[in-house]
mmCIF file of C-alpha atoms in Angstrom:
data_model
loop_
_atom_site.group_PDB
_atom_site.id
_atom_site.type_symbol
_atom_site.label_atom_id
_atom_site.label_comp_id
_atom_site.label_asym_id
_atom_site.label_seq_id
_atom_site.Cartn_x
_atom_site.Cartn_y
_atom_site.Cartn_z
ATOM 1 C CA UNK A 1 91.825 131.829 121.984
ATOM 2 C CA UNK A 2 91.075 128.337 123.185
ATOM 3 C CA UNK A 3 92.111 124.891 122.096
ATOM 4 C CA UNK A 4 89.226 122.523 121.315
ATOM 5 C CA UNK A 5 89.983 120.844 124.666
ATOM 6 C CA UNK A 6 89.096 124.088 126.409
ATOM 7 C CA UNK A 7 92.623 124.984 127.438
ATOM 8 C CA UNK A 8 93.547 128.577 126.855
ATOM 9 C CA UNK A 9 96.179 129.041 124.206
ATOM 10 C CA UNK A 10 99.209 130.821 125.588
ATOM 11 C CA UNK A 11 101.061 132.739 122.959
ATOM 12 C CA UNK A 12 104.837 132.547 123.019
ATOM 13 C CA UNK A 13 106.358 135.501 124.833
ATOM 14 C CA UNK A 14 108.441 136.595 121.858
ATOM 15 C CA UNK A 15 107.513 137.266 118.274
ATOM 16 C CA UNK A 16 109.194 137.837 114.942
ATOM 17 C CA UNK A 17 112.961 137.744 114.638
ATOM 18 C CA UNK A 18 113.570 137.187 118.340
ATOM 19 C CA UNK A 19 111.170 134.257 118.265
ATOM 20 C CA UNK A 20 112.934 132.799 115.280
ATOM 21 C CA UNK A 21 116.255 132.991 117.080
ATOM 22 C CA UNK A 22 114.614 131.359 120.073
ATOM 23 C CA UNK A 23 113.159 128.582 117.928
ATOM 24 C CA UNK A 24 116.604 128.038 116.454
ATOM 25 C CA UNK A 25 118.219 127.848 119.875
ATOM 26 C CA UNK A 26 115.575 125.305 120.863
ATOM 27 C CA UNK A 27 116.830 123.189 117.985
ATOM 28 C CA UNK A 28 120.407 123.640 119.138
ATOM 29 C CA UNK A 29 119.524 122.711 122.686
ATOM 30 C CA UNK A 30 118.185 119.455 121.338
ATOM 31 C CA UNK A 31 114.509 120.149 121.848
ATOM 32 C CA UNK A 32 113.028 116.933 120.755
ATOM 33 C CA UNK A 33 111.552 116.734 117.290
ATOM 34 C CA UNK A 34 108.564 114.934 118.758
ATOM 35 C CA UNK A 35 107.725 117.877 121.006
ATOM 36 C CA UNK A 36 107.990 120.313 118.116
ATOM 37 C CA UNK A 37 105.697 118.164 115.987
ATOM 38 C CA UNK A 38 103.174 117.635 118.772
ATOM 39 C CA UNK A 39 102.994 121.403 119.308
ATOM 40 C CA UNK A 40 102.673 121.974 115.547
ATOM 41 C CA UNK A 41 99.903 119.401 115.278
ATOM 42 C CA UNK A 42 98.062 121.014 118.159
ATOM 43 C CA UNK A 43 98.354 124.348 116.352
ATOM 44 C CA UNK A 44 97.098 122.878 113.094
ATOM 45 C CA UNK A 45 94.114 121.346 114.897
ATOM 46 C CA UNK A 46 93.384 124.622 116.652
ATOM 47 C CA UNK A 47 93.468 126.490 113.337
ATOM 48 C CA UNK A 48 91.405 123.716 111.701
ATOM 49 C CA UNK A 49 94.118 123.197 109.115
ATOM 50 C CA UNK A 50 94.580 119.464 109.657
ATOM 51 C CA UNK A 51 93.861 116.693 112.151
ATOM 52 C CA UNK A 52 97.127 114.864 112.759
ATOM 53 C CA UNK A 53 98.114 112.984 115.898
ATOM 54 C CA UNK A 54 101.076 111.040 117.133
ATOM 55 C CA UNK A 55 99.999 107.505 117.830
ATOM 56 C CA UNK A 56 100.486 106.344 121.400
ATOM 57 C CA UNK A 57 103.517 104.118 121.987
ATOM 58 C CA UNK A 58 102.325 100.512 122.035
ATOM 59 C CA UNK A 59 102.820 98.948 125.449
ATOM 60 C CA UNK A 60 102.393 95.292 126.364
ATOM 61 C CA UNK A 61 100.674 95.185 129.741
ATOM 62 C CA UNK A 62 101.608 92.143 131.833
ATOM 63 C CA UNK A 63 100.407 92.980 135.346
ATOM 64 C CA UNK A 64 97.617 95.234 136.618
ATOM 65 C CA UNK A 65 96.530 96.022 140.171
ATOM 66 C CA UNK A 66 93.038 97.209 140.991
ATOM 67 C CA UNK A 67 93.454 99.012 144.292
ATOM 68 C CA UNK A 68 90.195 99.691 146.094
ATOM 69 C CA UNK A 69 88.552 102.988 145.170
ATOM 70 C CA UNK A 70 91.263 103.985 142.720
ATOM 71 C CA UNK A 71 91.898 103.392 139.075
ATOM 72 C CA UNK A 72 93.728 100.420 137.585
ATOM 73 C CA UNK A 73 97.466 100.567 138.209
ATOM 74 C CA UNK A 74 99.725 98.837 135.714
ATOM 75 C CA UNK A 75 102.541 97.134 137.648
ATOM 76 C CA UNK A 76 104.421 95.381 134.866
ATOM 77 C CA UNK A 77 104.565 96.322 131.215
ATOM 78 C CA UNK A 78 107.004 96.562 128.322
ATOM 79 C CA UNK A 79 107.437 98.869 125.356
ATOM 80 C CA UNK A 80 106.641 97.212 122.042
ATOM 81 C CA UNK A 81 107.846 98.187 118.619
ATOM 82 C CA UNK A 82 105.164 99.926 116.606
ATOM 83 C CA UNK A 83 104.091 98.147 113.427
ATOM 84 C CA UNK A 84 103.343 101.447 111.732
ATOM 85 C CA UNK A 85 104.685 104.989 111.612
ATOM 86 C CA UNK A 86 104.378 107.530 114.407
ATOM 87 C CA UNK A 87 102.017 110.083 112.860
ATOM 88 C CA UNK A 88 98.922 110.002 110.723
ATOM 89 C CA UNK A 89 95.833 112.027 110.052
ATOM 90 C CA UNK A 90 93.808 113.927 107.500
ATOM 91 C CA UNK A 91 94.622 117.140 105.662
ATOM 92 C CA UNK A 92 92.367 118.653 103.009
ATOM 93 C CA UNK A 93 91.026 115.280 101.937
ATOM 94 C CA UNK A 94 94.444 113.632 101.989
ATOM 95 C CA UNK A 95 95.505 110.831 104.272
ATOM 96 C CA UNK A 96 98.941 111.762 105.667
ATOM 97 C CA UNK A 97 101.267 109.212 107.232
ATOM 98 C CA UNK A 98 104.816 109.919 108.294
ATOM 99 C CA UNK A 99 107.743 109.053 110.476
ATOM 100 C CA UNK A 100 109.869 111.743 112.174
ATOM 101 C CA UNK A 101 113.561 111.259 112.933
ATOM 102 C CA UNK A 102 116.408 113.442 114.048
ATOM 103 C CA UNK A 103 120.121 112.949 113.691
ATOM 104 C CA UNK A 104 123.348 114.527 114.876
ATOM 105 C CA UNK A 105 125.050 113.494 111.660
ATOM 106 C CA UNK A 106 126.029 116.359 109.371
ATOM 107 C CA UNK A 107 126.521 114.734 105.993
ATOM 108 C CA UNK A 108 124.197 111.767 105.962
ATOM 109 C CA UNK A 109 121.104 110.204 107.491
ATOM 110 C CA UNK A 110 121.501 106.525 108.440
ATOM 111 C CA UNK A 111 118.750 104.260 107.068
ATOM 112 C CA UNK A 112 119.026 102.210 110.269
ATOM 113 C CA UNK A 113 116.679 104.853 111.710
ATOM 114 C CA UNK A 114 113.853 103.122 109.856
ATOM 115 C CA UNK A 115 112.453 99.649 110.380
ATOM 116 C CA UNK A 116 111.394 97.422 107.512
ATOM 117 C CA UNK A 117 107.782 97.313 108.731
ATOM 118 C CA UNK A 118 107.605 101.121 108.684
ATOM 119 C CA UNK A 119 108.715 101.203 105.051
ATOM 120 C CA UNK A 120 106.246 98.421 104.228
ATOM 121 C CA UNK A 121 103.472 100.293 106.026
ATOM 122 C CA UNK A 122 104.188 103.478 104.056
ATOM 123 C CA UNK A 123 104.305 101.533 100.780
ATOM 124 C CA UNK A 124 100.887 100.028 101.559
ATOM 125 C CA UNK A 125 99.469 103.479 102.408
ATOM 126 C CA UNK A 126 100.832 105.038 99.199
ATOM 127 C CA UNK A 127 99.159 102.217 97.269
ATOM 128 C CA UNK A 128 95.847 103.290 98.867
ATOM 129 C CA UNK A 129 96.385 106.895 97.808
ATOM 130 C CA UNK A 130 97.959 108.150 101.033
ATOM 131 C CA UNK A 131 100.688 110.802 101.211
ATOM 132 C CA UNK A 132 103.711 109.317 102.996
ATOM 133 C CA UNK A 133 107.052 110.804 103.906
ATOM 134 C CA UNK A 134 109.697 111.200 106.555
ATOM 135 C CA UNK A 135 110.477 114.376 108.453
ATOM 136 C CA UNK A 136 114.209 114.490 109.060
ATOM 137 C CA UNK A 137 115.794 116.961 111.461
ATOM 138 C CA UNK A 138 119.526 117.588 111.205
ATOM 139 C CA UNK A 139 119.977 118.979 114.688
ATOM 140 C CA UNK A 140 123.507 120.309 114.123
ATOM 141 C CA UNK A 141 122.476 122.095 110.939
ATOM 142 C CA UNK A 142 119.228 123.277 112.541
ATOM 143 C CA UNK A 143 117.467 122.174 109.379
ATOM 144 C CA UNK A 144 114.422 120.018 108.850
ATOM 145 C CA UNK A 145 113.260 118.434 105.621
ATOM 146 C CA UNK A 146 110.322 116.551 104.267
ATOM 147 C CA UNK A 147 111.731 113.506 102.513
ATOM 148 C CA UNK A 148 109.253 111.912 100.098
ATOM 149 C CA UNK A 149 108.452 108.224 100.296
ATOM 150 C CA UNK A 150 109.332 107.841 96.602
ATOM 151 C CA UNK A 151 112.932 108.857 97.361
ATOM 152 C CA UNK A 152 113.100 106.888 100.600
ATOM 153 C CA UNK A 153 111.979 103.639 98.965
ATOM 154 C CA UNK A 154 114.679 104.073 96.305
ATOM 155 C CA UNK A 155 117.328 104.418 99.025
ATOM 156 C CA UNK A 156 115.877 101.509 100.965
ATOM 157 C CA UNK A 157 115.838 99.195 97.960
ATOM 158 C CA UNK A 158 119.370 100.196 96.950
ATOM 159 C CA UNK A 159 120.456 99.444 100.527
ATOM 160 C CA UNK A 160 118.766 95.990 100.367
ATOM 161 C CA UNK A 161 120.803 95.283 97.239
ATOM 162 C CA UNK A 162 124.024 96.109 99.093
ATOM 163 C CA UNK A 163 124.050 99.868 98.487
ATOM 164 C CA UNK A 164 124.696 102.709 100.914
ATOM 165 C CA UNK A 165 123.314 102.447 104.441
ATOM 166 C CA UNK A 166 122.819 106.214 104.573
ATOM 167 C CA UNK A 167 121.010 108.904 102.651
ATOM 168 C CA UNK A 168 123.422 111.735 101.771
ATOM 169 C CA UNK A 169 122.448 115.080 103.332
ATOM 170 C CA UNK A 170 122.735 116.691 99.899
ATOM 171 C CA UNK A 171 120.214 114.269 98.443
ATOM 172 C CA UNK A 172 117.709 115.094 101.172
ATOM 173 C CA UNK A 173 118.272 118.804 100.641
ATOM 174 C CA UNK A 174 118.001 118.461 96.858
ATOM 175 C CA UNK A 175 114.338 117.383 97.121
ATOM 176 C CA UNK A 176 113.653 121.074 97.791
ATOM 177 C CA UNK A 177 111.163 120.358 100.538
ATOM 178 C CA UNK A 178 112.659 122.216 103.515
ATOM 179 C CA UNK A 179 110.514 122.776 106.597
ATOM 180 C CA UNK A 180 110.549 126.213 108.190
ATOM 181 C CA UNK A 181 111.061 126.627 111.942
ATOM 182 C CA UNK A 182 108.763 129.055 113.678
ATOM 183 C CA UNK A 183 106.802 129.687 116.818
ATOM 184 C CA UNK A 184 103.322 128.550 115.853
ATOM 185 C CA UNK A 185 103.588 126.130 114.248
ATOM 186 C CA UNK A 186 107.083 125.307 115.455
ATOM 187 C CA UNK A 187 107.671 123.194 112.360
ATOM 188 C CA UNK A 188 105.423 124.311 109.522
ATOM 189 C CA UNK A 189 105.586 121.005 107.693
ATOM 190 C CA UNK A 190 102.158 121.357 106.018
ATOM 191 C CA UNK A 191 103.676 123.968 103.684
ATOM 192 C CA UNK A 192 106.197 121.337 102.602
ATOM 193 C CA UNK A 193 103.325 118.842 102.255
ATOM 194 C CA UNK A 194 101.552 121.294 99.929
ATOM 195 C CA UNK A 195 104.630 121.498 97.733
ATOM 196 C CA UNK A 196 105.035 117.728 97.852
ATOM 197 C CA UNK A 197 101.409 117.152 96.773
ATOM 198 C CA UNK A 198 101.895 119.707 94.008
ATOM 199 C CA UNK A 199 104.967 117.810 92.779
ATOM 200 C CA UNK A 200 103.134 114.474 92.966
ATOM 201 C CA UNK A 201 100.274 115.847 90.867
ATOM 202 C CA UNK A 202 102.690 117.371 88.361
ATOM 203 C CA UNK A 203 104.523 114.049 88.032
ATOM 204 C CA UNK A 204 101.254 112.244 87.475
ATOM 205 C CA UNK A 205 100.515 114.777 84.752
ATOM 206 C CA UNK A 206 96.872 114.811 85.747
ATOM 207 C CA UNK A 207 94.420 115.859 88.403
ATOM 208 C CA UNK A 208 94.434 113.796 91.585
ATOM 209 C CA UNK A 209 90.762 112.970 91.134
ATOM 210 C CA UNK A 210 90.082 109.252 90.730
ATOM 211 C CA UNK B 1 100.030 83.108 101.606
ATOM 212 C CA UNK B 2 102.028 85.370 103.886
ATOM 213 C CA UNK B 3 101.280 88.509 105.798
ATOM 214 C CA UNK B 4 103.584 91.428 105.030
ATOM 215 C CA UNK B 5 105.248 90.706 108.371
ATOM 216 C CA UNK B 6 106.303 87.299 107.081
ATOM 217 C CA UNK B 7 103.885 85.271 109.186
ATOM 218 C CA UNK B 8 102.058 82.545 107.334
ATOM 219 C CA UNK B 9 98.351 83.145 107.038
ATOM 220 C CA UNK B 10 96.361 80.331 108.614
ATOM 221 C CA UNK B 11 92.967 79.899 107.022
ATOM 222 C CA UNK B 12 90.017 79.230 109.276
ATOM 223 C CA UNK B 13 89.313 75.526 109.625
ATOM 224 C CA UNK B 14 85.734 75.853 108.411
ATOM 225 C CA UNK B 15 84.248 77.401 105.308
ATOM 226 C CA UNK B 16 80.886 78.375 103.874
ATOM 227 C CA UNK B 17 77.679 77.865 105.802
ATOM 228 C CA UNK B 18 79.344 76.117 108.740
ATOM 229 C CA UNK B 19 81.767 79.004 109.063
ATOM 230 C CA UNK B 20 78.923 81.500 108.962
ATOM 231 C CA UNK B 21 77.190 79.664 111.777
ATOM 232 C CA UNK B 22 80.491 79.657 113.632
ATOM 233 C CA UNK B 23 80.950 83.374 113.093
ATOM 234 C CA UNK B 24 77.430 83.936 114.375
ATOM 235 C CA UNK B 25 78.055 81.843 117.473
ATOM 236 C CA UNK B 26 81.219 83.836 118.066
ATOM 237 C CA UNK B 27 78.989 86.874 118.177
ATOM 238 C CA UNK B 28 76.645 85.142 120.589
ATOM 239 C CA UNK B 29 79.505 84.056 122.796
ATOM 240 C CA UNK B 30 80.452 87.679 123.079
ATOM 241 C CA UNK B 31 83.580 87.578 120.951
ATOM 242 C CA UNK B 32 84.783 91.067 121.332
ATOM 243 C CA UNK B 33 84.064 93.505 118.542
ATOM 244 C CA UNK B 34 87.647 94.697 118.793
ATOM 245 C CA UNK B 35 89.007 91.240 117.977
ATOM 246 C CA UNK B 36 86.682 90.913 114.996
ATOM 247 C CA UNK B 37 87.755 94.301 113.675
ATOM 248 C CA UNK B 38 91.443 93.631 114.235
ATOM 249 C CA UNK B 39 91.150 90.367 112.295
ATOM 250 C CA UNK B 40 89.182 92.134 109.540
ATOM 251 C CA UNK B 41 91.782 94.889 109.307
ATOM 252 C CA UNK B 42 94.572 92.319 109.082
ATOM 253 C CA UNK B 43 92.658 90.647 106.262
ATOM 254 C CA UNK B 44 92.125 93.947 104.442
ATOM 255 C CA UNK B 45 95.849 94.725 104.726
ATOM 256 C CA UNK B 46 96.767 91.265 103.496
ATOM 257 C CA UNK B 47 94.469 91.655 100.481
ATOM 258 C CA UNK B 48 95.759 95.219 99.955
ATOM 259 C CA UNK B 49 92.227 96.574 100.214
ATOM 260 C CA UNK B 50 92.907 99.135 102.936
ATOM 261 C CA UNK B 51 95.431 100.049 105.627
ATOM 262 C CA UNK B 52 93.511 100.498 108.862
ATOM 263 C CA UNK B 53 94.843 99.991 112.374
ATOM 264 C CA UNK B 54 93.534 100.223 115.885
ATOM 265 C CA UNK B 55 95.510 102.858 117.728
ATOM 266 C CA UNK B 56 97.361 101.628 120.809
ATOM 267 C CA UNK B 57 95.722 102.463 124.138
ATOM 268 C CA UNK B 58 97.430 105.541 125.556
ATOM 269 C CA UNK B 59 99.273 104.738 128.772
ATOM 270 C CA UNK B 60 100.875 107.211 131.154
ATOM 271 C CA UNK B 61 104.178 105.722 132.256
ATOM 272 C CA UNK B 62 105.234 106.761 135.760
ATOM 273 C CA UNK B 63 108.003 104.340 136.710
ATOM 274 C CA UNK B 64 110.511 102.374 134.627
ATOM 275 C CA UNK B 65 113.233 99.947 135.681
ATOM 276 C CA UNK B 66 116.256 99.264 133.520
ATOM 277 C CA UNK B 67 117.446 95.856 134.728
ATOM 278 C CA UNK B 68 120.955 94.981 133.577
ATOM 279 C CA UNK B 69 121.086 93.255 130.213
ATOM 280 C CA UNK B 70 117.338 93.269 129.711
ATOM 281 C CA UNK B 71 114.858 95.670 128.216
ATOM 282 C CA UNK B 72 113.131 98.513 130.041
ATOM 283 C CA UNK B 73 110.467 97.266 132.435
ATOM 284 C CA UNK B 74 107.584 99.613 133.210
ATOM 285 C CA UNK B 75 106.771 99.276 136.910
ATOM 286 C CA UNK B 76 104.055 101.896 137.298
ATOM 287 C CA UNK B 77 101.680 103.202 134.675
ATOM 288 C CA UNK B 78 98.042 104.180 134.190
ATOM 289 C CA UNK B 79 95.553 103.940 131.360
ATOM 290 C CA UNK B 80 94.661 107.286 129.856
ATOM 291 C CA UNK B 81 91.565 108.227 127.939
ATOM 292 C CA UNK B 82 92.218 108.530 124.242
ATOM 293 C CA UNK B 83 91.652 111.978 122.759
ATOM 294 C CA UNK B 84 90.620 110.484 119.427
ATOM 295 C CA UNK B 85 88.761 107.476 118.069
ATOM 296 C CA UNK B 86 90.065 103.922 118.107
ATOM 297 C CA UNK B 87 90.579 103.255 114.404
ATOM 298 C CA UNK B 88 91.900 105.158 111.442
ATOM 299 C CA UNK B 89 93.609 104.560 108.145
ATOM 300 C CA UNK B 90 93.428 104.919 104.399
ATOM 301 C CA UNK B 91 91.092 103.253 101.907
ATOM 302 C CA UNK B 92 91.140 104.038 98.191
ATOM 303 C CA UNK B 93 92.303 107.586 98.740
ATOM 304 C CA UNK B 94 89.894 108.203 101.630
ATOM 305 C CA UNK B 95 90.867 108.893 105.201
ATOM 306 C CA UNK B 96 88.704 106.660 107.411
ATOM 307 C CA UNK B 97 88.212 107.320 111.107
ATOM 308 C CA UNK B 98 85.809 105.448 113.327
ATOM 309 C CA UNK B 99 84.849 104.274 116.754
ATOM 310 C CA UNK B 100 83.555 100.758 117.412
ATOM 311 C CA UNK B 101 81.121 99.945 120.179
ATOM 312 C CA UNK B 102 79.004 96.993 121.201
ATOM 313 C CA UNK B 103 75.916 96.854 123.340
ATOM 314 C CA UNK B 104 73.677 94.271 124.951
ATOM 315 C CA UNK B 105 70.716 96.598 124.567
ATOM 316 C CA UNK B 106 68.073 95.419 122.114
ATOM 317 C CA UNK B 107 66.119 98.545 121.281
ATOM 318 C CA UNK B 108 68.559 101.412 121.672
ATOM 319 C CA UNK B 109 72.211 102.394 121.755
ATOM 320 C CA UNK B 110 73.150 104.700 124.666
ATOM 321 C CA UNK B 111 75.046 107.833 123.613
ATOM 322 C CA UNK B 112 77.030 107.560 126.858
ATOM 323 C CA UNK B 113 79.196 105.117 124.899
ATOM 324 C CA UNK B 114 80.777 108.124 123.212
ATOM 325 C CA UNK B 115 82.903 110.853 124.731
ATOM 326 C CA UNK B 116 82.592 114.474 123.697
ATOM 327 C CA UNK B 117 86.206 114.584 122.488
ATOM 328 C CA UNK B 118 85.558 111.634 120.164
ATOM 329 C CA UNK B 119 82.619 113.436 118.559
ATOM 330 C CA UNK B 120 84.701 116.617 118.284
ATOM 331 C CA UNK B 121 87.563 114.654 116.747
ATOM 332 C CA UNK B 122 85.250 113.126 114.131
ATOM 333 C CA UNK B 123 83.702 116.519 113.355
ATOM 334 C CA UNK B 124 87.203 117.952 112.777
ATOM 335 C CA UNK B 125 88.127 115.016 110.518
ATOM 336 C CA UNK B 126 84.922 115.341 108.466
ATOM 337 C CA UNK B 127 85.754 119.013 107.994
ATOM 338 C CA UNK B 128 89.101 117.905 106.480
ATOM 339 C CA UNK B 129 87.341 115.553 104.059
ATOM 340 C CA UNK B 130 87.635 112.400 106.160
ATOM 341 C CA UNK B 131 85.005 109.645 106.260
ATOM 342 C CA UNK B 132 83.867 109.179 109.869
ATOM 343 C CA UNK B 133 81.375 106.805 111.417
ATOM 344 C CA UNK B 134 80.651 104.436 114.270
ATOM 345 C CA UNK B 135 80.461 100.672 114.001
ATOM 346 C CA UNK B 136 77.777 99.477 116.378
ATOM 347 C CA UNK B 137 77.348 95.825 117.283
ATOM 348 C CA UNK B 138 74.082 94.720 118.857
ATOM 349 C CA UNK B 139 75.388 91.521 120.381
ATOM 350 C CA UNK B 140 71.976 90.073 121.256
ATOM 351 C CA UNK B 141 70.675 90.700 117.734
ATOM 352 C CA UNK B 142 73.949 89.480 116.203
ATOM 353 C CA UNK B 143 73.801 92.539 113.986
ATOM 354 C CA UNK B 144 76.384 95.166 113.205
ATOM 355 C CA UNK B 145 75.824 98.511 111.537
ATOM 356 C CA UNK B 146 77.809 101.373 110.165
ATOM 357 C CA UNK B 147 76.304 104.513 111.652
ATOM 358 C CA UNK B 148 77.253 107.671 109.745
ATOM 359 C CA UNK B 149 78.755 110.642 111.534
ATOM 360 C CA UNK B 150 76.057 112.884 110.031
ATOM 361 C CA UNK B 151 73.383 110.919 111.922
ATOM 362 C CA UNK B 152 75.463 110.594 115.087
ATOM 363 C CA UNK B 153 76.091 114.332 115.344
ATOM 364 C CA UNK B 154 72.332 114.980 114.998
ATOM 365 C CA UNK B 155 71.669 112.606 117.926
ATOM 366 C CA UNK B 156 74.505 114.092 119.933
ATOM 367 C CA UNK B 157 73.323 117.664 119.446
ATOM 368 C CA UNK B 158 69.721 116.741 120.246
ATOM 369 C CA UNK B 159 70.995 115.061 123.428
ATOM 370 C CA UNK B 160 72.965 118.222 124.356
ATOM 371 C CA UNK B 161 69.706 120.175 124.014
ATOM 372 C CA UNK B 162 68.010 117.815 126.456
ATOM 373 C CA UNK B 163 66.883 115.167 123.974
ATOM 374 C CA UNK B 164 67.143 111.402 124.149
ATOM 375 C CA UNK B 165 70.276 109.855 125.635
ATOM 376 C CA UNK B 166 69.983 106.899 123.280
ATOM 377 C CA UNK B 167 69.833 106.221 119.559
ATOM 378 C CA UNK B 168 66.845 103.980 118.747
ATOM 379 C CA UNK B 169 67.831 100.643 117.220
ATOM 380 C CA UNK B 170 65.357 101.269 114.405
ATOM 381 C CA UNK B 171 67.047 104.541 113.514
ATOM 382 C CA UNK B 172 70.431 102.822 113.267
ATOM 383 C CA UNK B 173 68.935 100.067 111.134
ATOM 384 C CA UNK B 174 67.121 102.558 108.918
ATOM 385 C CA UNK B 175 70.405 104.008 107.650
ATOM 386 C CA UNK B 176 70.595 100.839 105.542
ATOM 387 C CA UNK B 177 74.278 100.322 106.199
ATOM 388 C CA UNK B 178 74.370 96.840 107.750
ATOM 389 C CA UNK B 179 77.710 95.058 108.075
ATOM 390 C CA UNK B 180 77.889 91.391 107.078
ATOM 391 C CA UNK B 181 79.496 88.810 109.367
ATOM 392 C CA UNK B 182 81.844 86.345 107.753
ATOM 393 C CA UNK B 183 85.055 84.445 108.150
ATOM 394 C CA UNK B 184 87.518 86.611 106.298
ATOM 395 C CA UNK B 185 86.903 89.392 106.877
ATOM 396 C CA UNK B 186 84.915 88.649 110.023
ATOM 397 C CA UNK B 187 83.139 91.987 109.700
ATOM 398 C CA UNK B 188 83.144 93.188 106.105
ATOM 399 C CA UNK B 189 82.643 96.818 106.998
ATOM 400 C CA UNK B 190 84.392 98.191 103.889
ATOM 401 C CA UNK B 191 81.348 97.157 101.834
ATOM 402 C CA UNK B 192 79.239 99.364 104.102
ATOM 403 C CA UNK B 193 81.857 102.123 103.738
ATOM 404 C CA UNK B 194 81.496 101.866 99.945
ATOM 405 C CA UNK B 195 77.749 102.349 100.235
ATOM 406 C CA UNK B 196 78.239 105.197 102.690
ATOM 407 C CA UNK B 197 80.677 106.988 100.357
ATOM 408 C CA UNK B 198 78.229 106.452 97.506
ATOM 409 C CA UNK B 199 75.452 108.054 99.576
ATOM 410 C CA UNK B 200 77.709 110.959 100.582
ATOM 411 C CA UNK B 201 78.572 111.630 96.944
ATOM 412 C CA UNK B 202 74.924 111.388 95.909
ATOM 413 C CA UNK B 203 73.918 113.854 98.625
ATOM 414 C CA UNK B 204 76.616 116.242 97.493
ATOM 415 C CA UNK B 205 75.221 115.891 93.997
ATOM 416 C CA UNK B 206 78.715 116.057 92.561
ATOM 417 C CA UNK B 207 81.977 114.191 92.257
ATOM 418 C CA UNK B 208 84.182 114.062 95.337
ATOM 419 C CA UNK B 209 87.024 115.698 93.444
ATOM 420 C CA UNK B 210 88.097 119.074 94.801
#
């Protein structure tokens, strides 16, 4: 089996229950959510299930050297804050756009993990018919959840009016959009997206066709 | 009028015919296609017509300094080739994904402007229901065109079989998807996207609803 880039796909050495335990330990050892999502997205692309990429980190380049006979070498640059979310792409005709965050908190997820422009970006995408959400990993619980934009914007607006600066863990869990850990994909978040789209359509009380 | 980021929108100093002439001269002076598209996308976002961004250029960071009391300073880094196209986003429920290129050629557009992985990326996105295309600016003609993925992949495959390494200008023009120059937006490519979507739906002979 080959990735579209021609690299040979190397299956994980373990399967089944052992693999699940391994995936769980990865979570416990603090394997970064970003790495899990990048591997999942690569899997989804390989299986032609979705085309979703992490956007490159925006970098402000200040100085560049052009050494003879070698490629441009950036000598001074700075990380910039992204004006959008980290991930977007297309899945079965849907535009997906999401931010992924992990926390060591057990009972709550601090809203300070989001920036105002990310919320505004997601609101603008939803208005265009996009599917927006956060993926939240509670590393000490070893649990990941899809958290719908509709819930997030409620929390955000309540916070702007002086409300809680955190989303309670129980509220995130109560959306009933857990994300399963696995080997390939490591985080099978598209299953949660399916359920989320199903809920959105049910709430609209009509087909999604415009 | 304010951008979502709070910055005040500054209207162009000229309007109407004078502005059109100005926009045309910008083209003649080689104003970069990227700048025109970035300004157009900012306009579309402001008017809530679409949410489309240029992806940041991927950069491989090799060395970083953390000077006391100041932000991380990248001291060695290299540009990397993107594995996708330059632009994507959401427009009226559609996932849009495109590459923008300009040429000083008058009669043809060289296919060497595209990389295989960009074509593969667009093919994968089309398979997921995305709308993919190239925006091609002939700077000496002062003309810009939307060039549908369906036509591009034909050219690309013919080229792989030993065919022409260029797309004839007349073939690009014959798609009848010209893009108008203006002030705001500088390149009103969404109008061409509308026509393209209309053609796609007509060719399917059915509604786009799945």
